[in-house]
Coordinates of C-alpha atoms in Angstrom, one line a residue:
Chain S
X1 CA 109.9 82.2 124.3
X2 CA 108.2 81.6 121.0
X3 CA 106.4 78.6 122.4
X4 CA 105.1 80.6 125.3
X5 CA 103.8 83.3 123.0
X6 CA 101.8 80.7 121.2
X7 CA 100.5 79.2 124.4
X8 CA 99.5 82.7 125.5
X9 CA 97.4 83.0 122.4
X10 CA 95.9 79.6 122.9
X11 CA 94.8 79.9 126.5
X12 CA 93.3 83.4 126.1
X13 CA 95.0 85.1 129.1
X14 CA 92.8 87.4 131.1
X15 CA 93.4 91.0 130.2
X16 CA 92.5 93.7 132.7
X17 CA 89.9 96.2 131.8
X18 CA 91.7 98.9 129.9
X19 CA 90.7 101.8 132.2
X20 CA 92.2 100.3 135.3
X21 CA 95.7 101.3 134.4
X22 CA 94.4 104.9 134.3
X23 CA 92.9 104.7 137.8
X24 CA 96.1 106.0 139.3
X25 CA 95.6 109.3 137.4
X26 CA 92.1 109.4 138.7
X27 CA 93.5 108.8 142.2
X28 CA 95.8 111.8 141.9
X29 CA 92.9 113.9 140.7
X30 CA 90.9 112.8 143.8
X31 CA 93.8 113.4 146.2
X32 CA 94.4 116.9 144.7
X33 CA 90.7 117.7 144.9
X34 CA 90.5 116.6 148.6
X35 CA 93.6 118.6 149.4
X36 CA 92.6 121.7 147.6
X37 CA 89.2 121.5 149.2
X38 CA 90.9 121.5 152.6
X39 CA 92.7 124.6 151.6
X40 CA 89.6 126.2 150.1
X41 CA 87.2 125.5 152.9
X42 CA 88.8 127.8 155.5
X43 CA 88.9 130.5 152.8
X44 CA 85.3 130.0 152.0
X45 CA 84.5 130.2 155.7
X46 CA 86.3 133.6 155.9
X47 CA 84.3 134.7 152.8
X48 CA 81.1 133.6 154.5
X49 CA 81.9 135.6 157.6
X50 CA 82.7 138.7 155.5
X51 CA 79.4 138.2 153.7
X52 CA 77.6 137.8 156.9
X53 CA 79.1 141.0 158.3
X54 CA 77.8 143.1 155.4
X55 CA 80.8 145.3 155.6
X56 CA 82.8 144.9 152.4
X57 CA 84.1 148.5 152.7
X58 CA 85.5 147.9 156.1
X59 CA 87.7 145.0 155.0
X60 CA 91.4 145.2 154.7
X61 CA 92.9 145.1 151.2
X62 CA 94.0 141.5 151.6
X63 CA 90.6 140.5 152.9
X64 CA 89.0 142.3 150.0
X65 CA 91.2 140.2 147.6
X66 CA 90.1 137.0 149.3
X67 CA 86.5 138.2 149.2
X68 CA 86.7 138.9 145.5
X69 CA 88.5 135.6 144.7
X70 CA 86.0 133.5 146.6
X71 CA 83.0 135.4 145.1
X72 CA 84.4 134.7 141.6
X73 CA 84.8 131.1 142.5
X74 CA 81.5 130.5 144.1
X75 CA 79.1 132.9 142.4
X76 CA 78.3 130.4 139.6
X77 CA 77.2 127.8 142.1
X78 CA 75.5 129.7 145.0
X79 CA 73.2 132.6 145.3
X80 CA 73.3 133.0 149.0
X81 CA 76.9 132.2 150.1
X82 CA 76.3 132.9 153.7
X83 CA 73.9 129.9 154.0
X84 CA 74.6 127.7 151.0
X85 CA 78.3 127.4 151.6
X86 CA 77.5 125.5 154.8
X87 CA 76.8 122.5 152.6
X88 CA 80.5 121.4 152.6
X89 CA 82.3 121.8 155.9
X90 CA 85.0 120.2 157.9
X91 CA 87.9 117.9 157.1
X92 CA 88.5 114.3 156.5
X93 CA 88.5 113.7 160.2
X94 CA 84.9 114.7 160.4
X95 CA 82.8 116.8 158.1
X96 CA 79.5 117.6 156.6
X97 CA 78.9 116.8 152.9
X98 CA 75.6 118.2 151.7
X99 CA 73.9 117.3 154.9
X100 CA 75.6 114.0 155.3
X101 CA 77.8 113.8 158.3
X102 CA 80.9 111.7 157.8
X103 CA 83.6 110.8 160.3
X104 CA 86.8 108.9 160.4
X105 CA 86.4 105.5 162.0
X106 CA 89.5 106.2 164.0
X107 CA 87.8 109.3 165.5
X108 CA 85.0 107.0 166.7
X109 CA 87.4 104.5 168.1
X110 CA 89.4 107.2 169.9
X111 CA 86.3 108.9 171.2
X112 CA 84.8 105.7 172.5
X113 CA 88.1 104.9 174.3
X114 CA 88.5 108.4 175.7
X115 CA 84.9 108.7 177.0
X116 CA 84.5 105.0 177.7
X117 CA 81.0 105.4 176.2
X118 CA 79.4 104.9 172.8
X119 CA 77.7 107.9 171.4
X120 CA 75.5 106.4 168.7
X121 CA 74.9 109.5 166.5
X122 CA 78.7 109.8 166.2
X123 CA 79.1 106.1 165.5
X124 CA 76.5 106.3 162.7
X125 CA 78.6 109.0 160.9
X126 CA 81.4 106.5 160.5
X127 CA 79.3 103.7 159.1
X128 CA 79.7 104.7 155.5
X129 CA 83.5 105.0 155.7
X130 CA 83.6 101.7 157.5
X131 CA 81.4 100.0 154.9
X132 CA 83.6 101.3 152.1
X133 CA 86.7 100.1 154.0
X134 CA 85.3 96.6 154.4
X135 CA 84.7 96.4 150.7
X136 CA 87.7 98.4 149.3
X137 CA 90.2 97.8 152.1
X138 CA 92.5 100.6 153.1
X139 CA 91.3 102.8 150.2
X140 CA 91.3 106.0 152.4
X141 CA 95.1 105.8 152.7
X142 CA 95.5 105.9 148.9
X143 CA 92.6 107.8 147.6
X144 CA 91.4 110.4 150.2
X145 CA 94.0 111.0 152.8
X146 CA 95.4 114.6 152.5
X147 CA 98.6 113.4 154.2
X148 CA 99.1 110.9 151.4
X149 CA 99.0 113.7 148.9
X150 CA 102.0 115.3 150.7
X151 CA 103.7 112.0 151.5
X152 CA 103.7 110.9 147.9
X153 CA 105.2 114.2 146.8
X154 CA 107.7 113.7 149.6
X155 CA 108.4 110.3 148.2
X156 CA 109.2 112.0 144.9
X157 CA 111.7 114.2 146.6
X158 CA 113.2 111.2 148.2
X159 CA 113.5 109.7 144.7
X160 CA 115.3 112.7 143.4
X161 CA 117.7 112.6 146.3
X162 CA 118.3 109.0 145.6
X163 CA 118.9 109.8 142.0
X164 CA 121.4 112.5 143.1
X165 CA 123.3 110.0 145.1
X166 CA 121.9 110.3 148.6
X167 CA 121.3 106.7 149.7
X168 CA 118.9 107.6 152.5
X169 CA 115.4 106.5 153.5
X170 CA 115.9 102.9 152.8
X171 CA 115.3 101.5 156.3
X172 CA 112.6 98.9 156.8
X173 CA 110.8 98.1 160.0
X174 CA 108.1 95.8 161.1
X175 CA 104.7 96.7 159.6
X176 CA 103.1 95.4 162.8
X177 CA 104.3 98.3 164.8
X178 CA 101.3 100.3 163.7
X179 CA 98.9 97.8 165.3
X180 CA 100.7 98.4 168.5
X181 CA 100.4 102.2 168.0
X182 CA 96.6 101.7 167.5
X183 CA 96.3 99.6 170.6
X184 CA 98.5 102.0 172.6
X185 CA 96.5 104.9 171.4
X186 CA 93.3 103.3 172.6
X187 CA 94.9 102.6 176.0
X188 CA 96.3 106.1 176.3
X189 CA 93.0 107.7 175.2
X190 CA 91.2 105.7 177.9
X191 CA 93.8 106.5 180.5
X192 CA 94.0 110.2 179.9
X193 CA 90.5 110.9 178.8
X194 CA 91.5 112.8 175.7
X195 CA 91.6 111.5 172.2
X196 CA 95.3 110.7 171.6
X197 CA 94.8 109.9 167.9
X198 CA 93.7 113.4 167.1
X199 CA 97.2 114.6 167.9
X200 CA 99.2 112.1 166.0
X201 CA 97.0 111.2 163.0
X202 CA 98.3 113.1 160.0
X203 CA 95.0 113.6 158.0
X204 CA 93.4 115.0 161.1
X205 CA 96.4 117.2 161.8
X206 CA 96.5 118.5 158.2
X207 CA 92.9 119.4 157.9
X208 CA 93.0 121.2 161.3
X209 CA 96.3 122.9 160.7
X210 CA 95.3 124.3 157.3
X211 CA 92.3 125.8 159.0
X212 CA 94.4 127.2 161.8
X213 CA 96.8 128.7 159.4
X214 CA 94.3 130.2 157.0
X215 CA 91.5 131.3 159.3
X216 CA 93.1 131.6 162.8
X217 CA 96.4 132.7 164.1
X218 CA 98.8 130.3 162.5
X219 CA 100.0 126.7 162.6
X220 CA 99.6 124.8 165.8
X221 CA 101.6 122.0 167.5
X222 CA 100.4 119.4 165.0
X223 CA 102.2 121.1 162.1
X224 CA 105.6 120.4 163.8
X225 CA 104.6 116.8 164.3
X226 CA 103.6 116.4 160.7
X227 CA 106.9 118.0 159.6
X228 CA 108.7 115.5 161.7
X229 CA 106.9 112.6 159.9
X230 CA 107.8 114.1 156.6
X231 CA 111.5 114.1 157.6
X232 CA 111.2 110.6 158.9
X233 CA 109.8 109.5 155.6
X234 CA 112.5 111.3 153.7
X235 CA 115.5 110.4 155.8
X236 CA 114.7 107.1 157.5
X237 CA 112.1 105.0 155.8
X238 CA 110.0 105.7 152.6
X239 CA 106.4 106.3 153.6
X240 CA 107.6 105.2 157.0
X241 CA 104.8 106.8 159.0
X242 CA 102.0 105.2 156.9
X243 CA 103.7 101.8 156.7
X244 CA 104.9 101.4 160.3
X245 CA 103.2 103.9 162.6
X246 CA 99.9 105.2 161.4
X247 CA 97.1 104.1 163.7
X248 CA 94.5 104.9 161.1
X249 CA 96.2 102.7 158.6
X250 CA 96.3 100.0 161.2
X251 CA 92.5 100.3 161.8
X252 CA 91.7 100.3 158.0
X253 CA 94.0 97.3 157.5
X254 CA 92.1 95.4 160.1
X255 CA 88.7 96.5 158.7
X256 CA 89.8 95.7 155.2
X257 CA 91.5 92.4 155.9
X258 CA 88.8 90.5 154.0
X259 CA 88.0 93.3 151.5
X260 CA 86.2 92.2 148.4
X261 CA 87.9 94.4 145.9
X262 CA 91.6 93.5 145.6
X263 CA 94.4 93.6 143.1
X264 CA 95.6 90.3 141.7
X265 CA 98.6 89.4 139.6
X266 CA 97.9 87.6 136.4
X267 CA 100.7 85.1 136.5
X268 CA 100.4 84.2 132.8
X269 CA 101.3 87.7 131.7
X270 CA 103.8 88.6 134.4
X271 CA 107.4 88.9 133.4
X272 CA 108.9 89.2 136.9
X273 CA 110.2 92.8 136.2
X274 CA 109.4 93.8 139.8
X275 CA 108.3 97.3 138.9
X276 CA 105.2 96.8 141.0
X277 CA 107.3 96.1 144.1
X278 CA 109.4 99.2 143.4
X279 CA 106.4 101.5 142.9
X280 CA 104.4 100.2 145.8
X281 CA 104.3 103.0 148.4
X282 CA 103.5 100.6 151.2
X283 CA 106.4 98.2 150.5
X284 CA 104.1 95.3 149.6
X285 CA 105.1 92.4 147.4
X286 CA 102.7 92.3 144.4
X287 CA 105.4 90.4 142.5
X288 CA 104.9 87.4 144.8
X289 CA 101.2 88.0 145.3
X290 CA 101.9 89.5 148.7
X291 CA 99.2 92.1 149.0
X292 CA 97.7 91.2 152.3
X293 CA 95.6 93.5 154.4
X294 CA 97.9 96.4 153.9
X295 CA 97.1 97.1 150.3
X296 CA 95.2 100.3 149.8
X297 CA 94.1 99.6 146.2
X298 CA 96.1 102.7 145.0
X299 CA 96.5 101.0 141.6
X300 CA 100.1 102.3 141.2
X301 CA 101.2 98.7 140.4
X302 CA 98.5 98.4 137.8
X303 CA 99.6 101.6 136.2
X304 CA 103.2 100.7 136.1
X305 CA 102.9 97.1 134.9
X306 CA 104.4 96.9 131.4
X307 CA 102.7 93.6 130.6
X308 CA 99.2 94.4 132.0
X309 CA 99.6 91.6 134.5
X310 CA 97.7 93.4 137.3
X311 CA 94.0 93.4 137.6
X312 CA 91.1 93.7 140.1
X313 CA 89.4 90.7 141.4
X314 CA 86.4 90.2 143.6
X315 CA 87.3 87.8 146.4
X316 CA 87.7 88.1 150.1
X317 CA 91.3 86.7 150.2
X318 CA 94.4 87.1 148.1
X319 CA 95.1 84.4 145.6
X320 CA 97.7 82.0 146.9
X321 CA 101.2 82.6 145.7
X322 CA 101.3 81.7 142.0
X323 CA 105.0 81.3 141.5
X324 CA 107.2 83.2 138.9
X325 CA 105.5 85.0 136.1
X326 CA 105.1 83.0 132.9
X327 CA 106.8 85.5 130.8
X328 CA 109.8 85.7 133.1
X329 CA 113.2 84.1 132.8
X330 CA 112.8 82.0 136.0
X331 CA 109.7 80.3 134.7
X332 CA 111.2 79.6 131.3
X333 CA 114.3 78.1 132.8
X334 CA 112.3 76.0 135.2
X335 CA 110.1 74.8 132.3
X336 CA 113.1 74.0 130.2
X337 CA 114.7 72.1 133.1
X338 CA 111.6 70.2 133.7
X339 CA 111.2 69.4 130.0
X340 CA 114.8 68.2 129.8
X341 CA 114.4 66.0 132.8
X342 CA 111.2 64.5 131.8
X343 CA 111.9 63.4 128.3
X344 CA 113.5 64.5 125.0
X345 CA 113.0 68.0 123.9
X346 CA 111.0 67.2 120.8
X347 CA 108.5 64.9 122.5
X348 CA 108.0 67.3 125.2
X349 CA 107.2 70.1 122.9
X350 CA 104.4 68.1 121.4
X351 CA 103.0 67.2 124.9
X352 CA 103.2 70.8 125.9
X353 CA 101.1 72.0 123.0
X354 CA 98.5 69.3 123.8
X355 CA 98.5 69.8 127.5
X356 CA 98.2 73.5 127.4
X357 CA 95.3 73.4 125.0
X358 CA 93.1 71.8 127.6
X359 CA 94.3 73.5 130.7
X360 CA 92.9 76.9 131.4
X361 CA 94.4 77.6 134.8
X362 CA 97.9 76.6 135.5
X363 CA 98.1 77.8 139.1
X364 CA 95.2 75.6 140.1
X365 CA 96.8 72.5 138.7
X366 CA 100.0 73.3 140.5
X367 CA 98.2 73.6 143.8
X368 CA 96.4 70.4 143.2
X369 CA 99.7 68.7 142.7
Chain R
X1 CA 94.8 79.1 151.2
X2 CA 97.3 76.2 151.2
X3 CA 98.3 74.8 154.5
X4 CA 101.9 74.3 155.5
X5 CA 101.6 70.6 154.9
X6 CA 100.4 71.1 151.4
X7 CA 103.1 73.5 150.6
X8 CA 105.7 71.1 152.0
X9 CA 104.3 68.4 149.8
X10 CA 104.4 70.6 146.8
X11 CA 107.9 71.6 147.5
X12 CA 109.0 68.0 147.9
X13 CA 107.3 67.0 144.6
X14 CA 108.9 69.9 143.0
X15 CA 112.3 68.8 144.2
X16 CA 111.9 65.6 142.3
X17 CA 111.2 67.5 139.2
X18 CA 109.3 66.0 136.3
X19 CA 109.9 62.3 137.2
X20 CA 106.8 62.0 139.4
X21 CA 104.7 64.6 137.7
X22 CA 102.1 63.4 135.3
X23 CA 102.3 66.6 133.2
X24 CA 105.8 67.1 132.1
X25 CA 105.6 70.8 131.7
X26 CA 104.5 71.6 135.2
X27 CA 107.3 74.0 136.4
X28 CA 109.4 72.3 139.1
X29 CA 109.6 74.3 142.2
X30 CA 113.1 74.3 143.6
X31 CA 116.0 76.5 144.2
X32 CA 115.6 80.2 143.4
X33 CA 112.2 79.8 141.8
X34 CA 110.8 78.3 145.0
X35 CA 112.2 81.1 147.0
X36 CA 110.7 83.7 144.8
X37 CA 107.4 82.1 144.3
X38 CA 106.4 80.6 147.6
X39 CA 108.5 81.3 150.6
X40 CA 107.6 84.0 153.0
X41 CA 104.2 85.3 152.2
X42 CA 101.5 83.0 153.8
X43 CA 103.8 82.2 156.7
X44 CA 104.5 85.9 157.1
X45 CA 100.8 86.6 157.2
X46 CA 100.1 84.0 159.7
X47 CA 102.9 85.2 161.9
X48 CA 101.7 88.7 161.5
X49 CA 98.2 87.7 162.6
X50 CA 99.5 85.8 165.6
X51 CA 101.9 88.4 166.9
X52 CA 99.5 91.2 166.0
X53 CA 96.8 89.6 168.0
X54 CA 99.1 88.9 170.9
X55 CA 100.5 92.5 170.8
X56 CA 96.9 93.8 170.8
X57 CA 96.0 91.6 173.7
X58 CA 99.1 92.6 175.6
X59 CA 98.5 96.3 175.1
X60 CA 94.8 96.0 176.0
X61 CA 95.7 93.9 179.1
X62 CA 98.2 96.5 180.1
X63 CA 95.6 99.2 179.8
X64 CA 92.9 97.4 181.7
X65 CA 94.0 98.7 185.1
X66 CA 93.7 102.3 183.8
X67 CA 90.3 101.7 182.3
X68 CA 89.0 99.9 185.4
X69 CA 90.4 102.6 187.6
X70 CA 88.7 105.3 185.5
X71 CA 85.4 103.4 185.6
X72 CA 85.4 102.7 189.3
X73 CA 86.8 106.0 190.6
X74 CA 85.7 108.8 188.3
X75 CA 85.9 111.4 191.0
X76 CA 89.5 110.6 191.6
X77 CA 90.7 110.6 188.0
X78 CA 88.7 113.5 186.6
X79 CA 87.5 116.8 187.9
X80 CA 84.1 116.8 189.4
X81 CA 81.2 118.2 187.3
X82 CA 80.9 121.9 187.4
X83 CA 77.7 122.1 189.4
X84 CA 79.5 120.3 192.2
X85 CA 82.7 122.2 191.9
X86 CA 83.4 125.4 193.7
X87 CA 82.4 128.3 191.6
X88 CA 85.4 130.2 190.4
X89 CA 85.1 133.9 191.1
X90 CA 87.7 134.6 188.3
X91 CA 86.6 136.0 185.0
X92 CA 86.3 133.3 182.3
X93 CA 88.2 134.1 179.2
X94 CA 88.3 130.4 178.0
X95 CA 84.7 129.5 177.7
X96 CA 83.5 126.4 175.9
X97 CA 81.1 127.0 172.9
X98 CA 77.4 127.0 173.7
X99 CA 75.8 123.6 174.3
X100 CA 79.1 122.1 175.6
X101 CA 79.1 119.4 178.1
X102 CA 79.1 120.9 181.6
X103 CA 81.9 118.7 182.8
X104 CA 85.0 119.9 181.1
X105 CA 86.8 116.5 181.4
X106 CA 83.8 114.9 179.6
X107 CA 84.0 117.6 177.0
X108 CA 87.7 116.9 176.4
X109 CA 87.0 113.2 176.1
X110 CA 84.1 113.8 173.7
X111 CA 85.7 116.4 171.5
X112 CA 87.6 114.9 168.5
X113 CA 89.2 118.2 167.5
X114 CA 87.7 118.3 164.1
X115 CA 87.3 122.1 164.1
X116 CA 83.8 122.0 162.6
X117 CA 82.3 124.3 165.3
X118 CA 85.0 126.9 164.5
X119 CA 84.5 126.5 160.8
X120 CA 80.8 127.4 160.9
X121 CA 81.0 130.2 163.5
X122 CA 80.0 133.4 161.7
X123 CA 81.8 135.8 164.0
X124 CA 84.8 133.4 164.2
X125 CA 84.4 133.5 168.0
X126 CA 85.3 129.8 168.4
X127 CA 89.0 129.4 168.3
X128 CA 91.2 126.5 169.3
X129 CA 93.9 125.5 171.7
X130 CA 96.3 125.1 168.9
X131 CA 99.7 125.0 170.7
X132 CA 98.8 124.8 174.3
X133 CA 96.4 123.0 176.6
X134 CA 98.0 119.6 177.1
X135 CA 95.2 117.0 176.8
X136 CA 92.8 119.7 175.8
X137 CA 94.9 120.6 172.7
X138 CA 92.7 121.2 169.6
X139 CA 89.6 121.7 171.7
X140 CA 87.5 124.9 171.0
X141 CA 87.1 127.9 173.3
X142 CA 85.7 131.3 173.1
X143 CA 87.5 134.3 174.5
X144 CA 84.8 136.9 174.9
X145 CA 87.2 139.8 175.2
X146 CA 88.6 139.0 171.7
X147 CA 85.4 137.9 170.0
X148 CA 82.2 136.8 171.6
X149 CA 79.6 134.3 170.8
X150 CA 76.4 135.7 169.1
X151 CA 74.3 132.8 170.1
X152 CA 73.5 132.0 166.4
X153 CA 73.5 128.3 167.3
X154 CA 75.3 127.0 164.2
X155 CA 78.0 125.2 166.1
X156 CA 75.7 122.9 168.1
X157 CA 74.1 120.9 165.3
X158 CA 77.3 120.6 163.3
X159 CA 79.2 118.9 166.1
X160 CA 79.5 115.2 165.3
X161 CA 79.9 114.2 168.9
X162 CA 78.1 114.8 172.1
X163 CA 80.7 117.5 173.0
X164 CA 78.2 120.1 171.7
X165 CA 74.6 119.2 171.8
X166 CA 71.7 121.3 170.5
X167 CA 70.4 123.4 173.4
X168 CA 67.7 126.1 173.1
X169 CA 69.1 129.6 173.2
X170 CA 67.7 130.4 176.7
X171 CA 69.1 127.1 178.2
X172 CA 72.7 127.7 177.1
X173 CA 75.0 127.9 180.0
X174 CA 78.3 129.5 179.3
X175 CA 78.4 131.4 182.5
X176 CA 76.9 134.7 183.7
X177 CA 77.9 138.3 183.2
X178 CA 79.1 140.2 186.2
X179 CA 79.5 143.9 186.4
X180 CA 82.1 145.8 188.4
X181 CA 80.0 148.6 189.8
X182 CA 83.1 150.4 190.9
X183 CA 84.4 150.9 187.4
X184 CA 81.4 150.8 185.0
X185 CA 80.9 154.4 183.8
X186 CA 77.2 154.8 184.6
X187 CA 77.6 153.1 188.0
X188 CA 80.3 155.6 189.0
X189 CA 78.4 158.5 187.4
X190 CA 81.0 159.1 184.7
X191 CA 78.5 159.4 181.9
X192 CA 76.0 157.3 180.0
X193 CA 76.7 154.1 178.1
X194 CA 74.3 151.2 177.8
X195 CA 76.5 149.4 175.2
X196 CA 76.1 146.0 177.0
X197 CA 72.3 146.3 177.2
X198 CA 71.9 147.3 173.6
X199 CA 74.1 144.5 172.3
X200 CA 72.6 141.7 174.3
X201 CA 71.0 139.1 172.0
X202 CA 68.6 137.9 174.7
X203 CA 67.4 141.4 175.6
X204 CA 65.5 142.3 178.7
X205 CA 65.5 138.9 180.3
X206 CA 69.3 138.9 180.4
X207 CA 70.5 142.4 181.1
X208 CA 68.7 145.6 181.7
X209 CA 68.9 149.0 183.4
X210 CA 68.4 149.7 187.0
X211 CA 64.9 151.0 187.7
X212 CA 64.7 154.8 187.7
X213 CA 68.1 155.0 186.2
X214 CA 68.4 154.7 182.5
X215 CA 72.0 153.7 182.3
X216 CA 73.2 151.6 185.2
X217 CA 73.2 148.0 183.8
X218 CA 72.0 145.0 185.8
X219 CA 72.5 141.4 184.9
X220 CA 69.4 139.3 185.2
X221 CA 68.7 135.6 185.5
X222 CA 68.2 135.0 181.8
X223 CA 71.9 135.8 181.0
X224 CA 73.6 132.8 179.4
X225 CA 77.1 134.2 179.3
X226 CA 77.6 134.7 175.6
X227 CA 80.0 137.5 176.3
X228 CA 78.9 140.0 173.7
X229 CA 78.6 142.6 176.5
X230 CA 82.3 141.9 177.4
X231 CA 83.3 142.4 173.8
X232 CA 81.6 145.7 173.3
X233 CA 82.3 147.2 176.7
X234 CA 84.1 150.5 175.9
X235 CA 85.8 150.7 179.3
X236 CA 89.5 150.0 178.9
X237 CA 89.6 147.8 182.0
X238 CA 86.5 145.8 180.9
X239 CA 84.4 146.1 184.1
X240 CA 82.1 143.4 182.9
X241 CA 83.1 139.7 182.5
X242 CA 81.7 136.2 182.5
X243 CA 81.9 134.1 185.6
X244 CA 80.6 130.6 186.5
X245 CA 76.9 130.5 187.2
X246 CA 76.4 129.6 190.8
X247 CA 73.1 127.8 191.2
X248 CA 71.2 130.4 189.1
X249 CA 71.4 133.3 191.5
X250 CA 72.3 136.6 190.1
X251 CA 72.4 138.4 193.5
X252 CA 75.6 136.7 194.5
X253 CA 77.4 138.1 191.5
X254 CA 76.9 141.7 192.2
X255 CA 79.9 143.4 193.5

């Protein structure tokens, strides 16, 4: 171990930028913001309608409370709530953000399939999300999706249950099922002429159902479906819907297959502790460099890594498998075995010091051999 | 990415350990280390790609007959557009928002159920098929008896799809108001009212009074079927309602 420590110092192992291990907190802030906006927007809409009606005195007491709360919240930012609050409208499925219309790429795919036509103005609204997905991969799933907010809380509940002795939710299925769901959804949309994804895609359901519950007459059918997915995640497979069934996740995985920004393991500082594999919500294999197209850059593995062995890298494909981490027991044993087989221990130590001094990248040499 | 051949070579060399390797401290890849470090991932990814593509092709191929059938025989698989369909004489209490595609099947295919039209509607007239409607679930509608459209026009530009397109106020076609002259108070000489006339956002060109009589309302050609008259009608049985527009003639709609 001592020798390895010295080689570490000698080869100047790449350290990740120090803020990257805090990105996971930023991600939670973003998720909470998106979710709270989805709760807030229907209330702001109600407030707008009350303002437009110019009849504060006729409101019911509960409506007056809502009016006062929303007035308190918005009065620092807007002077004419009836008009200015139109700046932010909608959900993550489709919405308006300060005049910029944004839509979920899955909505565009579903709509094209259902109508068997391409409506260009709608396609254009999905271009920015598609561009970000091509660069950042499945980032929507980890950073924006309001369902992720609830699913990760649900995963925490599953963790507590696991801690309490309930060994549930450990099933694993084939991650390719969701591509079948995507294809099936396209076919069903084309066959029935209505957008099948809208009914089974959790972020669309959540945005809508919050609006139904707050501004209209109560939850719709989608709420029951979403509760079912929560139970599925809790009782059958952790994050099961996102991992195995979500058509949106399938679409973003395909779009983000050659994403530029990806997470990479620094094999020199990895100690094979496998915390990254445990924390990965999507059941990927960061320990063995198995990110693939499914990774959503959620940075949970960066945050959890005790040796700072996870970093971002700009390249269109994953690095090839780099073998066991250099701080781990497997690598040390293999080294010792190799050293013992090659020559005497003393001679080998000398050679190692010399050899490592000139080599900067061990994995490349291994691949070359 | 290393090919299978390269990996096999690397594995073989690793099996021989340090004897062949020029640098003695290269970690040999054998046994458990090999399993952990190398097996599985690239092969898994290639297999994933292959079977993913084949599954995709299979599903799309399975769906082709449906798609072709829908392309070739639109009349058989979806209801005919409204101007060809028989005009329903029944009152409409599930009207699409203003600017909606005339063909309801096309509307359902175009609407993604985002709820934006409802979220900008100032009177909250646009509500949604939340729990019912089958394929039309989550699509918007207006029930004029509950809350009618005010023709403010905010829903049309906000719709991201072609389900609602921006239409000038006079060209909106949600239907046409129809008055039951056997129940309407002024028409049966039970008093004076004029609520429907005074509330109409389009004014004289949509609804007015019968000449020489100040209070008997008459629907005119300009009516777009917003339903405000239905909402305000004070008669308990609502002797005014919205029906499909039949080729622009108002005369047919008088009872």
